[in-house]
Coordinates of C-alpha atoms in Angstrom, one line a residue:
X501 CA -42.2 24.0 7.3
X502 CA -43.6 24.6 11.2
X503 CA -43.2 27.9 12.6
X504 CA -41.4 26.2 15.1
X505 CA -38.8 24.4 12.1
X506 CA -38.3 27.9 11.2
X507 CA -37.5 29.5 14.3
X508 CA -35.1 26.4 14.8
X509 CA -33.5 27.2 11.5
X510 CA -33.4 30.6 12.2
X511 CA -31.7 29.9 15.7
X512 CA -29.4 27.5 14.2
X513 CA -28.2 30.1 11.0
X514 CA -27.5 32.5 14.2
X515 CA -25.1 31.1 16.0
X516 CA -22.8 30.6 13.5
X517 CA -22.7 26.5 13.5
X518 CA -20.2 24.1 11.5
X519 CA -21.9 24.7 8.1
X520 CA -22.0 28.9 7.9
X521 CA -24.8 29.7 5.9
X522 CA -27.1 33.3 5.6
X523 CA -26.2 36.9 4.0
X524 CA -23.4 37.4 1.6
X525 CA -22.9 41.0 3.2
X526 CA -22.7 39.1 6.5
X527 CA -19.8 36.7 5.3
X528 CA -17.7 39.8 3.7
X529 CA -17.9 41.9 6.6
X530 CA -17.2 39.2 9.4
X531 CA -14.2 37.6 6.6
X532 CA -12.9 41.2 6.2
X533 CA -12.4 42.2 9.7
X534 CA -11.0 39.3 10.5
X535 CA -8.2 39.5 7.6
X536 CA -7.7 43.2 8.7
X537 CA -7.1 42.9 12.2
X538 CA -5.1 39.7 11.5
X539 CA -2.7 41.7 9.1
X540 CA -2.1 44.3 11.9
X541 CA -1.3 41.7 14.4
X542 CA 0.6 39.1 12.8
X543 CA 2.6 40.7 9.3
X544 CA 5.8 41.0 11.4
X545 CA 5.6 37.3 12.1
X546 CA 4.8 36.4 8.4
X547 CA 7.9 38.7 7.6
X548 CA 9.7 36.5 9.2
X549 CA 8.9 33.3 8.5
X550 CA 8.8 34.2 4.6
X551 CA 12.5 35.6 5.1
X552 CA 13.7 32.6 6.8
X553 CA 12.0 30.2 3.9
X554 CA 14.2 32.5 1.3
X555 CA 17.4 32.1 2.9
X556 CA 19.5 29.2 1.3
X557 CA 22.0 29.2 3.3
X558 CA 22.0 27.1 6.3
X559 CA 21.4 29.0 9.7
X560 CA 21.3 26.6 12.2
X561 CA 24.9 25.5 13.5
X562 CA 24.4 22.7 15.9
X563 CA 28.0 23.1 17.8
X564 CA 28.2 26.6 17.4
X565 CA 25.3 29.0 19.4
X566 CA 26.4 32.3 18.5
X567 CA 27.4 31.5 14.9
X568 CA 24.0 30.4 14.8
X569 CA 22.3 33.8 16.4
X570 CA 24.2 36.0 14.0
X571 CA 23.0 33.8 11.1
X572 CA 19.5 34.3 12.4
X573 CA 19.6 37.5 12.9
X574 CA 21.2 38.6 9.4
X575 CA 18.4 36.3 7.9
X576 CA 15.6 37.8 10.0
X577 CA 16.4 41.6 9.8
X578 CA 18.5 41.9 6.4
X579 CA 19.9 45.5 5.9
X580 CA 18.9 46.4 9.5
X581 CA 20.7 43.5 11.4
X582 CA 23.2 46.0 13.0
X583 CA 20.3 48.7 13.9
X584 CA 18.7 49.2 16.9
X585 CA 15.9 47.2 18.6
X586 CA 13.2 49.9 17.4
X587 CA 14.4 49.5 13.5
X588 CA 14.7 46.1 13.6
X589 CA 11.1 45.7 14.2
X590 CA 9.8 48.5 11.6
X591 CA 12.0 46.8 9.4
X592 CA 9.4 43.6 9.9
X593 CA 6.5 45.8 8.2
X594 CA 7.3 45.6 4.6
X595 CA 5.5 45.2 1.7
X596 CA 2.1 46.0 3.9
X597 CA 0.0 47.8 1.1
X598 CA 0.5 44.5 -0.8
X599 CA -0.2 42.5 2.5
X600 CA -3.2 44.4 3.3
X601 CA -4.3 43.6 0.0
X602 CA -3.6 40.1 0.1
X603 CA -5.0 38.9 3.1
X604 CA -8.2 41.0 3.1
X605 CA -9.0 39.8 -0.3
X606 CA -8.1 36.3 0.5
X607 CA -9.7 35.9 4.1
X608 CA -12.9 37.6 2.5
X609 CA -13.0 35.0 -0.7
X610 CA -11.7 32.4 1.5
X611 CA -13.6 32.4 4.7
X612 CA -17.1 34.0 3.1
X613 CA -16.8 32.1 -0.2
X614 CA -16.2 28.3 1.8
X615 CA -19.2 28.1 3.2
X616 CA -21.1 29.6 0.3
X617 CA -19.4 26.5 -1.9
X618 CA -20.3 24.0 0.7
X619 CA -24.2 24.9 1.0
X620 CA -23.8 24.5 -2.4
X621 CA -22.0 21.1 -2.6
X622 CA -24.1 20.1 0.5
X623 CA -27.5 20.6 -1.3
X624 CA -26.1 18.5 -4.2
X625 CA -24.2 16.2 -3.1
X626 CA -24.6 15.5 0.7
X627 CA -26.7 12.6 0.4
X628 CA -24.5 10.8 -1.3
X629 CA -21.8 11.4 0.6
X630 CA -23.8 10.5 3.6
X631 CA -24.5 7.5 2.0
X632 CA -20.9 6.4 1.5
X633 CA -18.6 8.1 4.4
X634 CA -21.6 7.9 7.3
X635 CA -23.2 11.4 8.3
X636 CA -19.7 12.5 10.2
X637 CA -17.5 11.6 8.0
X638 CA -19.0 12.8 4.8
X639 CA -19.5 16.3 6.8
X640 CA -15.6 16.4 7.2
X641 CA -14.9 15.4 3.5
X642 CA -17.8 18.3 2.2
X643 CA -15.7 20.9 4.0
X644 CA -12.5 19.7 3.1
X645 CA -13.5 19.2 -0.4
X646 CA -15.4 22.4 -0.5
X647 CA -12.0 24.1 1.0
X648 CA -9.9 22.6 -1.3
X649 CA -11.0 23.7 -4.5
X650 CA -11.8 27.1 -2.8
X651 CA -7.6 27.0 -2.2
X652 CA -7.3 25.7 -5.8
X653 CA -9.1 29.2 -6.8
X654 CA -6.9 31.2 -4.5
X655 CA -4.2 31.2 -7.2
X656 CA -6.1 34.6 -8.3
X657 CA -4.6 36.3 -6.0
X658 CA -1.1 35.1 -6.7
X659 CA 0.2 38.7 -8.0
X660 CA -0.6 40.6 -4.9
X661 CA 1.0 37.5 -2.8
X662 CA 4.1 38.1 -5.3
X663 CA 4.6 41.6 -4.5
X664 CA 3.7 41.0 -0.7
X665 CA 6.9 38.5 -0.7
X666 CA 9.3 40.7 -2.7
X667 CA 8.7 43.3 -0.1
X668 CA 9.3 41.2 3.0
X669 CA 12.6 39.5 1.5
X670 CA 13.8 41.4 -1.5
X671 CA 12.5 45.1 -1.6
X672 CA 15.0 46.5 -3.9
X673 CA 13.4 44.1 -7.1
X674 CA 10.6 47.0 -6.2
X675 CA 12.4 49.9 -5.5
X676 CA 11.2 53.0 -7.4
X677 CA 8.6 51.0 -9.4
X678 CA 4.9 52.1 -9.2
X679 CA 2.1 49.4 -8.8
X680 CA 0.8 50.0 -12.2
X681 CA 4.2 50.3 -13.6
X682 CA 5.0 46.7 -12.3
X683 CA 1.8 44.5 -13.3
X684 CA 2.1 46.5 -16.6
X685 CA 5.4 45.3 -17.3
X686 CA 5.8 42.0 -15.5
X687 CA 2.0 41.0 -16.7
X688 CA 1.6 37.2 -16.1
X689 CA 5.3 36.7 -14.7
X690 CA 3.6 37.9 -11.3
X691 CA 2.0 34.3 -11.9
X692 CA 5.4 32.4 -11.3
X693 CA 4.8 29.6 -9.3
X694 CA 0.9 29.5 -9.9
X695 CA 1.4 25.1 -10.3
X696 CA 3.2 25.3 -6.7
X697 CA 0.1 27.7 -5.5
X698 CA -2.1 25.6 -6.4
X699 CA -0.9 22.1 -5.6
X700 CA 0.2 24.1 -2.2
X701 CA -3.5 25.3 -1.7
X702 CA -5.2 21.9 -2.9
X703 CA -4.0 19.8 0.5
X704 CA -3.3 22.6 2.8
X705 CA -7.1 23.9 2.4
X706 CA -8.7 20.8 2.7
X707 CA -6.3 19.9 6.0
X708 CA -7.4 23.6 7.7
X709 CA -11.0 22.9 6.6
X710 CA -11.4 19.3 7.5
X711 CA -9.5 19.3 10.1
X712 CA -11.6 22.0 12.1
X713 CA -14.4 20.6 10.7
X714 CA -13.6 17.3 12.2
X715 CA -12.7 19.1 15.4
X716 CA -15.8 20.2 15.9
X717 CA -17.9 17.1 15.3
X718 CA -15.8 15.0 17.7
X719 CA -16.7 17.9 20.3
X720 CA -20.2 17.6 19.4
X721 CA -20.1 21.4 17.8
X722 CA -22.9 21.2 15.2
X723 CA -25.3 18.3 16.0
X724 CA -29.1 19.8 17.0
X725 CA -27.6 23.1 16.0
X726 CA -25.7 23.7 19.4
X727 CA -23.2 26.7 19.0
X728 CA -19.4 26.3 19.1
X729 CA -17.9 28.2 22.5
X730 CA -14.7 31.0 22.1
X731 CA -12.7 27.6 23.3
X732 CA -13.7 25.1 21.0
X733 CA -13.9 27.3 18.0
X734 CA -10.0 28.3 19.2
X735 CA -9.3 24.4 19.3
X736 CA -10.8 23.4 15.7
X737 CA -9.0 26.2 14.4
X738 CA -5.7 25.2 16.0
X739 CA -6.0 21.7 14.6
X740 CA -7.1 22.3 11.1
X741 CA -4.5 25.1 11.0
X742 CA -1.6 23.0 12.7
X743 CA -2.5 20.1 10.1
X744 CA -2.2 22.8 6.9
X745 CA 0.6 24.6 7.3
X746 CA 2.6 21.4 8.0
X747 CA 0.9 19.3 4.9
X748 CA 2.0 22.7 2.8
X749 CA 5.1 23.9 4.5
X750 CA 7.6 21.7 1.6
X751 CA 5.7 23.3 -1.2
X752 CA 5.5 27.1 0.8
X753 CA 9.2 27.4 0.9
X754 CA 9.7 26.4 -3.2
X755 CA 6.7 29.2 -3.8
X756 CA 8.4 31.7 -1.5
X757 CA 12.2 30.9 -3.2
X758 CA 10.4 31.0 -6.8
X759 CA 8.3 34.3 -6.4
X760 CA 12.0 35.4 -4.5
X761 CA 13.6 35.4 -7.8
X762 CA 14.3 38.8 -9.5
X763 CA 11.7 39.6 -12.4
X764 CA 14.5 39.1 -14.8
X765 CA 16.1 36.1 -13.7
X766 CA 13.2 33.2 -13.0
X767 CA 14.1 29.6 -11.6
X768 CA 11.6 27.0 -11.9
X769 CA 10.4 25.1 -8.9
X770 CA 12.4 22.0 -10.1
X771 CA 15.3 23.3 -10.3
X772 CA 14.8 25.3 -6.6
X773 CA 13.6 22.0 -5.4
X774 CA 16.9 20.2 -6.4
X775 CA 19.6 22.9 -5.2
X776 CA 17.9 23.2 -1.9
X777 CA 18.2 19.4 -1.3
X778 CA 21.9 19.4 -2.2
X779 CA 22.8 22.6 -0.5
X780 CA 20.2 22.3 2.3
X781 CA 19.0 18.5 3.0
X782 CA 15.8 17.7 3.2
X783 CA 15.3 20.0 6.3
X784 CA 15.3 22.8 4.0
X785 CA 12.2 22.1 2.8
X786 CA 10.6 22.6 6.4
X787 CA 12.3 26.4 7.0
X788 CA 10.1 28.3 8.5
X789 CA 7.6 25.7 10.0
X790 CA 8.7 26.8 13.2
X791 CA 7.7 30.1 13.3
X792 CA 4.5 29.7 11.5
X793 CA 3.3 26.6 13.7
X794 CA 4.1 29.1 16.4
X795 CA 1.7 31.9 16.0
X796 CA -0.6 29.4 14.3
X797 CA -2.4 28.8 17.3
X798 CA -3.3 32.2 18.0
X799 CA -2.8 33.6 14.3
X800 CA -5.7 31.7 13.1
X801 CA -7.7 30.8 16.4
X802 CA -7.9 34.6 16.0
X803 CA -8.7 35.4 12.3
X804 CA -11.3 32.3 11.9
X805 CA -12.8 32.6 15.0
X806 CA -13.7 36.4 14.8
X807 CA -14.6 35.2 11.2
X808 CA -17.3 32.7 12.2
X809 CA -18.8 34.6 15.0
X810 CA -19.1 37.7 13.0
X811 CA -20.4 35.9 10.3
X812 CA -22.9 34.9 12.5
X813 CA -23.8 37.9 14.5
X814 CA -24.3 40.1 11.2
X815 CA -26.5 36.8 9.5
X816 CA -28.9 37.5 12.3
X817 CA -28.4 41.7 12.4
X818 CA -28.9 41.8 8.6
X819 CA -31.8 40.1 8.3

């Protein structure tokens, strides 16, 4: 290799392109402040949505406005419905240990360990895939493939998500319980709904990581090494997160309903799945969306876009 390949290469690695590659420090540090500062901004948000998914009763009364505020505001705010504005929101911050927990691990294993699986995949299989799909379209299917089965291996998390969700919609399950206590007692059960996890993760990865991969190469972001601006970086994000949570969303709310359940009294997603269409309709299934396509835009053109340029700023400082 030229001096002047390796400068290129060097360049390229830098400026944080489609394919992340450099320093494994680099990719925890730049994954990890993301997931923390993403945590602080938008748990409140994720409060809600995950206590509107475990609601089965129906909230939205077309002819009837104020019925339909009260509903929403007994769903949203639980115990503290009746308080005042200030307690209201606190009572949007539970369950953060657990979050904090959650999402730093997760946006650390998930945004540092996809492009660590794609270099990998790339080097082994990109040829190929090349080959078959064309050079653009086998790039999207590599990091969509590569994301999926980094979504599939998410499910290791699933206890701390457990606990996060039993916080946010049904803290007394948790009330007076150590952490130790609980994962010593419940064990595995914090695995309920690991098969809804995982076929959850499996589509809604490879939509977040095709779809901004796919973004980018129909703006050009990646081709002779160009870098990605602030704005396209925030518009690949918006339509690989948009395309996710809505592929997901059906299988989100049975996960949320089924980790919902008290410790001693499981449900299985089957038979979650069939009450909520007969008490719900198939709306049900969608509860939720609304709120999370919402702050999607900013929720994750935040998190993956400080991910990727850290990524690349500490590649280059770390060398």
């Amino acid at each position: 290799m030229t001096p002047k390949e390796e400068n290129t290469n060097a360049s390229v690695t830098a400026t944080s392109p489609v394919h992340v590659s450099g320093k494994s420090e680099a990719r925890i540090i730049g994954s990890a402040v993301a997931g923390v500062s993403e945590l602080a901004l938008f748990h409140p948000v994720d409060t809600v949505a995950k206590r509107l998914m475990s609601t089965e009763t129906q909230t939205i009364i077309l002819n009837s406005p104020a019925q339909t505020a009260a509903n929403l505001n007994t769903a949203i705010f639980r115990n503290a419905a009746a308080e005042s504005v200030g307690k209201k929101a606190i009572s949007l911050f539970p369950g953060i240990g657990f979050g904090a927990a959650y999402k730093i691990l997760q946006r650390v294993y998930k945004f540092g360990g996809q492009p660590v699986l794609l270099d990998l995949m790339t080097k082994r299989y990109g040829a190929e895939f090349d080959e078959t799909f064309g050079h653009k379209t086998g790039r999207t299917l590599l990091s969509a493939t590569s994301g999926s089965l980094i979504g599939i291996g998410e499910v290791v998390l699933l206890p701390l998500d457990a606990l996060k969700v039993k916080a946010q919609t049904s803290p007394e399950q948790l009330h007076g319980r150590g952490v130790v206590d609980i994962f010593r007692k419940e064990g595995f059960g914090l695995y309920r709904g690991a098969g809804l996890t995982v076929m959850r993760n499996a589509p809604g990865s490879f939509a977040l990581f095709g779809g901004n991969t796919a973004a980018k190469i129909f703006m050009g972001v990646g081709e002779d090494g160009n870098r990605a601006t602030w704005a396209q970086d925030a518009i690949a994000s918006c339509v690989g997160a948009t395309a996710s949570i809505t592929v997901a969303a059906p299988l989100d709310v049975i996960k949320t309903r089924v980790q919902n359940r008290p410790f001693d009294s499981p449900e299985s997603g089957m038979t979650i799945f069939k009450r909520l269409i007969k008490n719900e309709g198939i709306g049900g299934l969608f509860k939720g969306l609304t709120p999370k396509l919402l702050v999607v835009g900013p929720k994750l053109v935040f998190s993956f876009t400080i991910a990727q340029h850290l990524i690349g700023y500490f590649e280059h400082r770390l060398k």
